[in-house]
């Protein structure tokens, strides 16, 4: 029986049980409370130790959960709970109890306690934890499908907040799910030319010269208003909707590149963030090449940015796709470097031209005055022939520390916020005028000092 069929069958069983208990609940003012829990790292156990070990773990787990829950319901003189395996490593516990008694909280804590220090089977401990989501009938839903769905959503909320914890379904979580569905619907139907726009964030070298600009996507929906990339990009990726977004960004950014080069010089590099999902396909490389040719750009003018979290998880096939992109002449940068996922070996293995230090790393190292650590990171990247860009440069102190550490280029609000092409042109002109003014002032100051020196020697 496949996963979905099994889950459907178990849901129907719970539906009948919930119906019976809801009828009793009306008479005795009790709530039906299911807890859905999924076990984290179960796939790791299967992959490393084999499916036989995984099966034994699930069987042992089901027995211990059943015993734990039964002990609590007996002590509290409640009806026996219903335990169902919804799919793979996902279980549901249905219990009927009086409101405010804390039964579900006790059950959740007792189940989580089973995983303290790992889960032991046949004398061996496995690094498995649990995430539990709780929903209550009739407060959170009036039918079992909705109840399990809401408990499922709460479970994923618990999972995202850190392993081995529980979460109760809430109005805020409901609003979050509603917002997610709205974003999905709007993304499916939007015309990118009407709702998307690009802004550009300059990147400068140690002399303050603009060497490149990063294209950043902005979305203003007529229905939702302004939606940040941090919100809609993960939703688009997980929903399989990002291809048309990436394709639009690539084409639009390359069409703007000539204007960027006109502002800052022909060597200006255009940095484009690419969804990690797109790198699974060879089509990305072909599309990048076609766009570059159509807009008469050299591939070396284009810097493809990948997040560090993706680079850590790179597979052999994806590594080959990236190798082909570099063979075509495109640059490659690793973004968000130092966000907490990197080992020394991974630095050595990166096939990149540039490393972009994560803004949080820059902030933390600056705050702790850890210049020696920053120097070591930069030196290691340089040893691998990778340039280093410091992100999040929003104070003179950060700029000074990154410069002292040997950082090659800089990006952040101290230099410029992301700007439209028109505003970027104004910024460039204003900056040039300021440089001319400063240079003239320096020349006048130098001339005055020389005159004073000559007068002193007369």
Tab-separated table of C-alpha atoms in Angstrom:
chain	number	residue	atom	x	y	z
A	1	UNK	CA	0.000	0.000	0.000
A	2	UNK	CA	1.536	3.367	-0.961
A	3	UNK	CA	1.954	6.213	1.477
A	4	UNK	CA	-1.040	8.278	0.353
A	5	UNK	CA	-3.422	5.311	0.287
A	6	UNK	CA	-2.266	4.265	3.748
A	7	UNK	CA	-2.682	7.777	5.099
A	8	UNK	CA	-6.164	8.000	3.566
A	9	UNK	CA	-7.213	4.687	5.119
A	10	UNK	CA	-5.917	5.692	8.560
A	11	UNK	CA	-7.595	9.080	8.246
A	12	UNK	CA	-10.941	7.353	7.554
A	13	UNK	CA	-10.419	5.209	10.667
A	14	UNK	CA	-9.733	8.315	12.714
A	15	UNK	CA	-12.728	10.030	11.088
A	16	UNK	CA	-15.067	7.320	12.387
A	17	UNK	CA	-13.459	7.399	15.826
A	18	UNK	CA	-13.584	11.168	15.948
A	19	UNK	CA	-17.254	11.109	14.966
A	20	UNK	CA	-18.095	8.757	17.784
A	21	UNK	CA	-16.112	10.779	20.296
A	22	UNK	CA	-17.510	14.088	19.142
A	23	UNK	CA	-21.015	12.779	19.793
A	24	UNK	CA	-19.914	11.843	23.311
A	25	UNK	CA	-18.087	15.149	23.672
A	26	UNK	CA	-21.343	17.048	23.194
A	27	UNK	CA	-22.805	15.191	26.141
A	28	UNK	CA	-19.766	15.326	28.454
A	29	UNK	CA	-18.181	18.625	27.283
A	30	UNK	CA	-14.905	16.998	26.381
A	31	UNK	CA	-12.516	17.827	23.544
A	32	UNK	CA	-11.096	15.468	20.962
A	33	UNK	CA	-7.401	16.289	20.675
A	34	UNK	CA	-5.163	14.655	18.060
A	35	UNK	CA	-1.394	15.023	18.160
A	36	UNK	CA	0.488	14.371	14.923
A	37	UNK	CA	4.168	13.639	15.290
A	38	UNK	CA	6.936	12.950	12.796
A	39	UNK	CA	10.366	11.605	13.594
A	40	UNK	CA	13.333	13.635	12.475
A	41	UNK	CA	16.448	11.913	11.051
A	42	UNK	CA	14.547	8.698	10.347
A	43	UNK	CA	15.723	8.822	6.721
A	44	UNK	CA	19.293	9.135	7.989
A	45	UNK	CA	18.860	5.935	10.014
A	46	UNK	CA	17.393	4.131	6.991
A	47	UNK	CA	20.173	5.294	4.691
A	48	UNK	CA	23.042	4.599	7.095
A	49	UNK	CA	21.874	1.470	8.907
A	50	UNK	CA	19.459	-0.102	6.431
A	51	UNK	CA	15.698	-0.524	6.176
A	52	UNK	CA	15.633	-3.504	8.563
A	53	UNK	CA	16.977	-1.309	11.345
A	54	UNK	CA	14.546	1.437	10.316
A	55	UNK	CA	11.618	-1.001	10.486
A	56	UNK	CA	12.690	-2.248	13.927
A	57	UNK	CA	12.978	1.337	15.115
A	58	UNK	CA	9.436	2.167	13.942
A	59	UNK	CA	7.978	-0.969	15.533
A	60	UNK	CA	9.722	-0.265	18.828
A	61	UNK	CA	8.671	3.365	18.614
A	62	UNK	CA	4.998	2.469	18.073
A	63	UNK	CA	5.046	0.130	21.085
A	64	UNK	CA	6.690	2.674	23.387
A	65	UNK	CA	4.421	5.498	22.297
A	66	UNK	CA	1.397	3.257	22.832
A	67	UNK	CA	2.612	2.262	26.306
A	68	UNK	CA	3.438	5.855	27.244
A	69	UNK	CA	0.061	7.199	26.125
A	70	UNK	CA	-1.855	4.298	27.689
A	71	UNK	CA	-0.180	4.874	31.062
A	72	UNK	CA	-1.270	8.506	31.066
A	73	UNK	CA	-4.866	7.864	29.974
A	74	UNK	CA	-5.256	5.069	32.566
A	75	UNK	CA	-3.897	7.240	35.370
A	76	UNK	CA	-6.222	10.065	34.325
A	77	UNK	CA	-9.150	7.613	33.946
A	78	UNK	CA	-9.744	8.556	30.334
A	79	UNK	CA	-10.894	6.449	27.426
A	80	UNK	CA	-8.027	4.641	25.689
A	81	UNK	CA	-6.358	6.840	23.066
A	82	UNK	CA	-6.286	5.850	19.409
A	83	UNK	CA	-2.812	5.531	17.901
A	84	UNK	CA	-2.470	5.410	14.101
A	85	UNK	CA	0.487	5.394	11.765
A	86	UNK	CA	-0.408	7.892	9.047
A	87	UNK	CA	2.617	7.289	6.838
A	88	UNK	CA	6.308	6.398	6.977
A	89	UNK	CA	7.514	7.972	10.193
A	90	UNK	CA	4.329	9.938	10.937
A	91	UNK	CA	1.910	8.938	13.707
A	92	UNK	CA	-1.311	10.366	15.100
A	93	UNK	CA	-2.624	10.063	18.650
A	94	UNK	CA	-6.324	10.770	19.227
A	95	UNK	CA	-7.337	11.377	22.839
A	96	UNK	CA	-10.533	12.690	24.448
A	97	UNK	CA	-10.078	14.739	27.609
A	98	UNK	CA	-11.563	17.586	29.608
A	99	UNK	CA	-10.484	21.107	28.548
A	100	UNK	CA	-7.693	22.632	30.598
A	101	UNK	CA	-6.543	19.396	32.238
A	102	UNK	CA	-3.195	19.372	30.407
A	103	UNK	CA	-3.561	15.827	29.107
A	104	UNK	CA	-2.195	16.513	25.645
A	105	UNK	CA	0.664	18.566	27.062
A	106	UNK	CA	1.614	15.678	29.341
A	107	UNK	CA	1.369	13.177	26.479
A	108	UNK	CA	3.471	15.396	24.190
A	109	UNK	CA	6.160	15.877	26.818
A	110	UNK	CA	6.213	12.167	27.598
A	111	UNK	CA	6.653	11.263	23.907
A	112	UNK	CA	9.430	13.842	23.500
A	113	UNK	CA	11.150	12.417	26.569
A	114	UNK	CA	11.451	9.075	24.743
A	115	UNK	CA	14.007	10.741	22.470
A	116	UNK	CA	16.183	12.396	25.097
A	117	UNK	CA	19.757	11.531	24.159
A	118	UNK	CA	18.631	9.591	21.081
A	119	UNK	CA	16.258	6.659	20.683
A	120	UNK	CA	17.547	3.301	21.865
A	121	UNK	CA	16.733	0.040	20.101
A	122	UNK	CA	18.411	-3.287	20.935
A	123	UNK	CA	21.047	-1.573	23.042
A	124	UNK	CA	22.031	0.923	20.343
A	125	UNK	CA	21.129	4.616	20.370
A	126	UNK	CA	20.047	6.378	17.155
A	127	UNK	CA	19.993	10.184	16.644
A	128	UNK	CA	16.226	10.375	16.160
A	129	UNK	CA	14.042	13.160	17.547
A	130	UNK	CA	10.353	14.034	17.255
A	131	UNK	CA	8.279	17.018	16.179
A	132	UNK	CA	4.705	17.126	17.496
A	133	UNK	CA	1.757	19.180	16.293
A	134	UNK	CA	-1.467	19.491	18.299
A	135	UNK	CA	-4.958	20.495	17.181
A	136	UNK	CA	-8.204	20.397	19.173
A	137	UNK	CA	-11.725	19.542	18.053
A	138	UNK	CA	-13.998	21.473	17.894
A	139	UNK	CA	-11.854	24.574	18.570
A	140	UNK	CA	-9.460	24.153	15.631
A	141	UNK	CA	-11.565	22.082	13.236
A	142	UNK	CA	-14.882	20.278	12.925
A	143	UNK	CA	-13.843	17.263	10.847
A	144	UNK	CA	-10.951	14.833	11.008
A	145	UNK	CA	-9.398	15.833	7.667
A	146	UNK	CA	-9.137	19.453	8.745
A	147	UNK	CA	-8.058	18.432	12.227
A	148	UNK	CA	-5.178	16.280	10.978
A	149	UNK	CA	-4.225	18.945	8.457
A	150	UNK	CA	-4.052	21.568	11.205
A	151	UNK	CA	-2.116	19.255	13.525
A	152	UNK	CA	0.212	18.552	10.584
A	153	UNK	CA	0.771	22.276	10.085
A	154	UNK	CA	1.527	22.687	13.783
A	155	UNK	CA	3.957	19.765	13.556
A	156	UNK	CA	5.896	21.466	10.761
A	157	UNK	CA	5.885	24.628	12.833
A	158	UNK	CA	7.495	22.671	15.667
A	159	UNK	CA	9.988	21.150	13.238
A	160	UNK	CA	11.029	24.548	11.878
A	161	UNK	CA	11.536	25.869	15.399
A	162	UNK	CA	14.056	23.177	16.297
A	163	UNK	CA	13.918	19.442	16.768
A	164	UNK	CA	12.230	17.535	19.600
A	165	UNK	CA	9.500	19.990	20.458
A	166	UNK	CA	5.735	20.379	20.158
A	167	UNK	CA	3.524	23.141	18.829
A	168	UNK	CA	-0.189	23.886	19.191
A	169	UNK	CA	-2.195	24.949	16.152
A	170	UNK	CA	-3.090	28.618	16.447
A	171	UNK	CA	-4.852	31.408	14.629
A	172	UNK	CA	-1.443	32.842	13.727
A	173	UNK	CA	-0.484	29.522	12.156
A	174	UNK	CA	-3.799	29.449	10.293
A	175	UNK	CA	-3.138	32.964	8.997
A	176	UNK	CA	0.356	31.913	7.950
A	177	UNK	CA	-1.015	28.960	5.956
A	178	UNK	CA	-3.646	31.197	4.382
A	179	UNK	CA	-0.940	33.675	3.414
A	180	UNK	CA	1.132	30.874	1.907
A	181	UNK	CA	-1.793	29.700	-0.234
A	182	UNK	CA	-2.483	33.275	-1.362
A	183	UNK	CA	1.131	33.752	-2.400
A	184	UNK	CA	1.071	30.468	-4.306
A	185	UNK	CA	-2.108	31.469	-6.132
A	186	UNK	CA	-0.761	34.923	-7.016
A	187	UNK	CA	2.557	33.503	-8.222
A	188	UNK	CA	0.788	31.029	-10.493
A	189	UNK	CA	-1.228	33.718	-12.251
A	190	UNK	CA	1.020	36.768	-12.298
A	191	UNK	CA	2.581	38.468	-15.306
A	192	UNK	CA	6.229	39.084	-14.247
A	193	UNK	CA	6.529	42.160	-16.471
A	194	UNK	CA	3.647	43.798	-14.622
A	195	UNK	CA	4.439	42.884	-11.005
A	196	UNK	CA	8.182	42.201	-10.801
A	197	UNK	CA	11.018	44.698	-10.940
A	198	UNK	CA	14.752	44.560	-10.354
A	199	UNK	CA	16.878	46.773	-8.166
A	200	UNK	CA	20.665	46.782	-8.104
A	201	UNK	CA	23.095	46.897	-5.187
A	202	UNK	CA	26.596	48.141	-6.030
A	203	UNK	CA	29.759	46.233	-5.076
A	204	UNK	CA	32.957	48.273	-4.656
A	205	UNK	CA	36.664	47.483	-4.326
A	206	UNK	CA	39.107	48.814	-1.723
A	207	UNK	CA	39.512	52.045	-3.741
A	208	UNK	CA	35.760	52.609	-3.727
A	209	UNK	CA	35.327	51.844	-7.428
A	210	UNK	CA	32.177	50.005	-8.471
A	211	UNK	CA	33.200	46.604	-9.847
A	212	UNK	CA	29.775	45.008	-10.031
A	213	UNK	CA	26.091	45.142	-9.156
A	214	UNK	CA	23.853	42.464	-7.687
A	215	UNK	CA	20.385	42.150	-9.230
A	216	UNK	CA	17.703	41.812	-6.538
A	217	UNK	CA	14.081	40.900	-7.220
A	218	UNK	CA	11.152	42.902	-5.869
A	219	UNK	CA	7.478	41.945	-6.110
A	220	UNK	CA	4.491	44.207	-5.610
A	221	UNK	CA	1.226	42.304	-5.927
A	222	UNK	CA	-2.024	44.212	-6.562
A	223	UNK	CA	-3.673	41.775	-4.152
A	224	UNK	CA	-1.022	41.218	-1.472
A	225	UNK	CA	0.973	44.426	-1.715
A	226	UNK	CA	4.749	44.283	-1.320
A	227	UNK	CA	5.981	40.705	-0.742
A	228	UNK	CA	9.598	40.241	0.308
A	229	UNK	CA	11.888	37.708	-1.426
A	230	UNK	CA	12.496	36.037	1.939
A	231	UNK	CA	8.792	35.206	1.987
A	232	UNK	CA	7.951	34.329	-1.609
A	233	UNK	CA	11.164	32.708	-2.879
A	234	UNK	CA	10.982	29.608	-0.603
A	235	UNK	CA	7.276	29.234	-1.442
A	236	UNK	CA	7.960	29.496	-5.175
A	237	UNK	CA	10.781	26.957	-4.942
A	238	UNK	CA	8.801	24.428	-2.906
A	239	UNK	CA	5.782	24.812	-5.207
A	240	UNK	CA	7.738	24.336	-8.438
A	241	UNK	CA	6.923	27.895	-9.530
A	242	UNK	CA	10.398	29.354	-9.606
A	243	UNK	CA	11.459	28.492	-13.153
A	244	UNK	CA	9.509	31.318	-14.772
A	245	UNK	CA	10.767	33.701	-12.050
A	246	UNK	CA	14.415	32.754	-12.570
A	247	UNK	CA	14.035	32.944	-16.354
A	248	UNK	CA	12.486	36.419	-16.077
A	249	UNK	CA	15.186	37.666	-13.685
A	250	UNK	CA	18.010	36.362	-15.902
A	251	UNK	CA	16.612	37.946	-19.056
A	252	UNK	CA	15.703	41.259	-17.403
A	253	UNK	CA	19.025	41.605	-15.586
A	254	UNK	CA	21.016	40.869	-18.733
A	255	UNK	CA	18.938	43.384	-20.679
A	256	UNK	CA	19.879	46.010	-18.047
A	257	UNK	CA	23.573	45.052	-18.012
A	258	UNK	CA	24.554	47.407	-20.835
A	259	UNK	CA	23.272	50.365	-18.817
A	260	UNK	CA	25.244	49.174	-15.788
A	261	UNK	CA	28.386	48.976	-17.905
A	262	UNK	CA	27.695	52.444	-19.273
A	263	UNK	CA	27.545	53.766	-15.704
A	264	UNK	CA	30.499	51.938	-14.201
A	265	UNK	CA	32.663	50.659	-17.056
A	266	UNK	CA	32.840	47.699	-19.403
A	267	UNK	CA	34.408	45.444	-16.755
A	268	UNK	CA	31.354	45.727	-14.506
A	269	UNK	CA	30.103	42.297	-13.412
A	270	UNK	CA	26.395	41.519	-13.057
A	271	UNK	CA	25.578	39.184	-10.144
A	272	UNK	CA	22.375	37.143	-10.440
A	273	UNK	CA	20.939	34.971	-7.670
A	274	UNK	CA	19.824	31.611	-9.026
A	275	UNK	CA	17.371	29.268	-7.335
A	276	UNK	CA	19.134	26.079	-6.290
A	277	UNK	CA	16.227	24.116	-7.747
A	278	UNK	CA	17.121	25.309	-11.250
A	279	UNK	CA	20.612	23.816	-11.088
A	280	UNK	CA	19.182	20.314	-11.265
A	281	UNK	CA	18.496	20.944	-14.956
A	282	UNK	CA	20.903	21.381	-17.859
A	283	UNK	CA	18.391	23.858	-19.293
A	284	UNK	CA	19.728	26.616	-17.038
A	285	UNK	CA	23.139	26.641	-18.699
A	286	UNK	CA	21.604	26.760	-22.179
A	287	UNK	CA	19.253	29.580	-21.185
A	288	UNK	CA	22.068	31.612	-19.625
A	289	UNK	CA	24.165	31.186	-22.782
A	290	UNK	CA	21.253	32.119	-25.052
A	291	UNK	CA	20.452	35.232	-22.994
A	292	UNK	CA	24.091	36.336	-22.891
A	293	UNK	CA	24.363	35.967	-26.671
A	294	UNK	CA	21.049	37.754	-27.260
A	295	UNK	CA	22.146	40.709	-25.138
A	296	UNK	CA	25.699	40.621	-26.527
A	297	UNK	CA	27.334	39.947	-23.164
A	298	UNK	CA	30.476	37.979	-22.404
A	299	UNK	CA	29.730	35.129	-19.967
A	300	UNK	CA	32.522	36.452	-17.710
A	301	UNK	CA	30.334	39.519	-17.169
A	302	UNK	CA	27.805	37.319	-15.366
A	303	UNK	CA	28.309	36.075	-11.802
A	304	UNK	CA	25.908	33.319	-10.734
A	305	UNK	CA	25.273	33.422	-6.985
A	306	UNK	CA	24.397	30.270	-5.035
A	307	UNK	CA	23.590	30.196	-1.341
A	308	UNK	CA	26.124	28.512	0.918
A	309	UNK	CA	23.403	26.259	2.366
A	310	UNK	CA	22.877	24.858	-1.115
A	311	UNK	CA	26.593	24.523	-1.856
A	312	UNK	CA	27.062	22.359	1.230
A	313	UNK	CA	24.412	19.869	0.015
A	314	UNK	CA	25.667	19.723	-3.569
A	315	UNK	CA	25.494	16.335	-5.273
A	316	UNK	CA	27.786	14.900	-7.940
A	317	UNK	CA	25.244	15.699	-10.675
A	318	UNK	CA	24.827	19.279	-9.533
A	319	UNK	CA	28.580	19.639	-9.245
A	320	UNK	CA	28.816	18.546	-12.874
A	321	UNK	CA	26.167	21.079	-13.938
A	322	UNK	CA	28.079	23.834	-12.165
A	323	UNK	CA	31.305	22.694	-13.810
A	324	UNK	CA	29.615	23.037	-17.196
A	325	UNK	CA	28.471	26.575	-16.360
A	326	UNK	CA	32.011	27.553	-15.482
A	327	UNK	CA	33.253	25.889	-18.660
A	328	UNK	CA	30.876	28.137	-20.605
A	329	UNK	CA	32.660	31.096	-19.012
A	330	UNK	CA	30.195	32.152	-16.293
A	331	UNK	CA	31.500	33.182	-12.903
A	332	UNK	CA	30.281	31.490	-9.724
A	333	UNK	CA	29.890	32.977	-6.228
A	334	UNK	CA	28.931	31.334	-2.953
A	335	UNK	CA	26.562	33.642	-1.092
A	336	UNK	CA	25.826	33.741	2.664
A	337	UNK	CA	29.210	32.171	3.452
A	338	UNK	CA	29.690	31.530	7.171
A	339	UNK	CA	25.990	31.269	7.968
A	340	UNK	CA	26.710	28.199	10.086
A	341	UNK	CA	27.023	25.336	7.608
A	342	UNK	CA	30.655	25.356	6.521
A	343	UNK	CA	33.596	23.145	7.388
A	344	UNK	CA	37.205	23.664	6.313
A	345	UNK	CA	36.884	20.767	3.872
A	346	UNK	CA	33.861	22.358	2.249
A	347	UNK	CA	35.787	25.590	1.717
A	348	UNK	CA	38.474	23.578	-0.024
A	349	UNK	CA	35.919	21.755	-2.181
A	350	UNK	CA	34.009	24.843	-3.388
A	351	UNK	CA	34.428	25.414	-7.126
A	352	UNK	CA	33.828	29.144	-6.968
A	353	UNK	CA	35.403	32.399	-8.131
A	354	UNK	CA	34.099	34.436	-5.218
A	355	UNK	CA	33.027	33.944	-1.619
A	356	UNK	CA	30.526	36.411	-0.134
A	357	UNK	CA	30.825	36.618	3.646
A	358	UNK	CA	27.417	36.480	5.305
A	359	UNK	CA	26.316	39.739	6.935
A	360	UNK	CA	25.686	37.991	10.272
A	361	UNK	CA	29.249	36.645	10.247
A	362	UNK	CA	30.611	40.113	9.487
A	363	UNK	CA	28.500	41.654	12.273
A	364	UNK	CA	29.515	39.033	14.848
A	365	UNK	CA	33.213	39.167	14.043
A	366	UNK	CA	33.194	42.967	14.075
A	367	UNK	CA	31.337	43.090	17.395
A	368	UNK	CA	33.805	40.646	18.989
A	369	UNK	CA	36.834	42.396	17.438
A	370	UNK	CA	37.916	39.062	15.947
A	371	UNK	CA	40.200	40.467	13.272
A	372	UNK	CA	42.534	37.465	13.435
A	373	UNK	CA	39.652	35.074	12.739
A	374	UNK	CA	38.445	37.180	9.818
A	375	UNK	CA	41.993	37.360	8.432
A	376	UNK	CA	42.255	33.573	8.597
A	377	UNK	CA	38.967	33.085	6.718
A	378	UNK	CA	39.969	35.568	4.009
A	379	UNK	CA	43.457	34.050	3.717
A	380	UNK	CA	42.003	30.553	3.281
A	381	UNK	CA	39.741	31.767	0.484
A	382	UNK	CA	42.635	33.589	-1.179
A	383	UNK	CA	44.705	30.412	-0.959
A	384	UNK	CA	42.027	28.790	-3.110
A	385	UNK	CA	42.180	31.697	-5.593
A	386	UNK	CA	38.771	32.957	-4.524
A	387	UNK	CA	38.010	36.649	-4.139
A	388	UNK	CA	36.172	37.707	-0.974
A	389	UNK	CA	33.239	40.116	-0.743
A	390	UNK	CA	32.063	41.388	2.626
A	391	UNK	CA	28.275	41.733	2.797
A	392	UNK	CA	26.226	43.821	5.211
A	393	UNK	CA	28.741	46.689	5.338
A	394	UNK	CA	26.592	49.297	7.060
A	395	UNK	CA	29.106	50.982	9.398
A	396	UNK	CA	32.606	52.458	8.958
A	397	UNK	CA	33.836	50.000	11.605
A	398	UNK	CA	32.806	47.000	9.508
A	399	UNK	CA	34.399	48.478	6.413
A	400	UNK	CA	37.636	49.167	8.282
A	401	UNK	CA	37.810	45.672	9.766
A	402	UNK	CA	37.071	43.934	6.456
A	403	UNK	CA	39.701	46.078	4.766
A	404	UNK	CA	42.257	45.238	7.459
A	405	UNK	CA	41.447	41.532	7.009
A	406	UNK	CA	42.279	41.728	3.304
A	407	UNK	CA	38.744	41.589	1.921
A	408	UNK	CA	38.667	42.366	-1.821
A	409	UNK	CA	35.265	43.963	-2.287
A	410	UNK	CA	32.412	45.306	-0.209
A	411	UNK	CA	28.624	45.574	-0.340
A	412	UNK	CA	26.126	47.123	2.056
A	413	UNK	CA	24.039	50.138	3.015
A	414	UNK	CA	27.116	52.186	3.947
A	415	UNK	CA	27.910	52.112	0.233
A	416	UNK	CA	24.386	52.065	-1.181
A	417	UNK	CA	21.002	50.496	-0.641
A	418	UNK	CA	19.459	48.553	-3.586
A	419	UNK	CA	18.391	51.042	-6.271
A	420	UNK	CA	16.424	51.087	-9.488
A	421	UNK	CA	18.423	51.758	-12.649
A	422	UNK	CA	17.314	55.396	-12.724
A	423	UNK	CA	18.194	55.951	-9.060
A	424	UNK	CA	21.469	54.097	-9.540
A	425	UNK	CA	22.412	56.518	-12.326
A	426	UNK	CA	21.704	59.475	-9.992
A	427	UNK	CA	23.747	57.779	-7.237
A	428	UNK	CA	26.660	57.257	-9.627
A	429	UNK	CA	26.606	60.887	-10.811
A	430	UNK	CA	26.328	62.215	-7.257
A	431	UNK	CA	29.190	59.991	-6.166
A	432	UNK	CA	31.373	61.081	-9.086
A	433	UNK	CA	30.664	64.730	-8.344
A	434	UNK	CA	31.562	64.175	-4.674
A	435	UNK	CA	34.825	62.470	-5.640
A	436	UNK	CA	35.728	65.371	-7.947
A	437	UNK	CA	34.922	67.827	-5.147
A	438	UNK	CA	36.994	65.875	-2.632
A	439	UNK	CA	39.901	65.602	-5.046
A	440	UNK	CA	39.809	69.361	-5.718
A	441	UNK	CA	39.757	70.043	-1.995
A	442	UNK	CA	42.734	67.722	-1.494
A	443	UNK	CA	44.616	69.448	-4.295
A	444	UNK	CA	43.912	72.899	-2.804
A	445	UNK	CA	44.976	71.670	0.620
A	446	UNK	CA	48.159	70.189	-0.817
A	447	UNK	CA	48.912	73.402	-2.726
A	448	UNK	CA	48.391	75.460	0.430
A	449	UNK	CA	50.755	73.221	2.404
A	450	UNK	CA	53.437	73.516	-0.294
A	451	UNK	CA	53.074	77.331	-0.349
A	452	UNK	CA	53.373	77.475	3.436
A	453	UNK	CA	56.468	75.312	3.263
A	454	UNK	CA	58.117	77.577	0.682
A	455	UNK	CA	57.295	80.664	2.761
A	456	UNK	CA	58.816	79.030	5.830
A	457	UNK	CA	62.090	78.380	3.995
A	458	UNK	CA	62.486	81.980	2.749
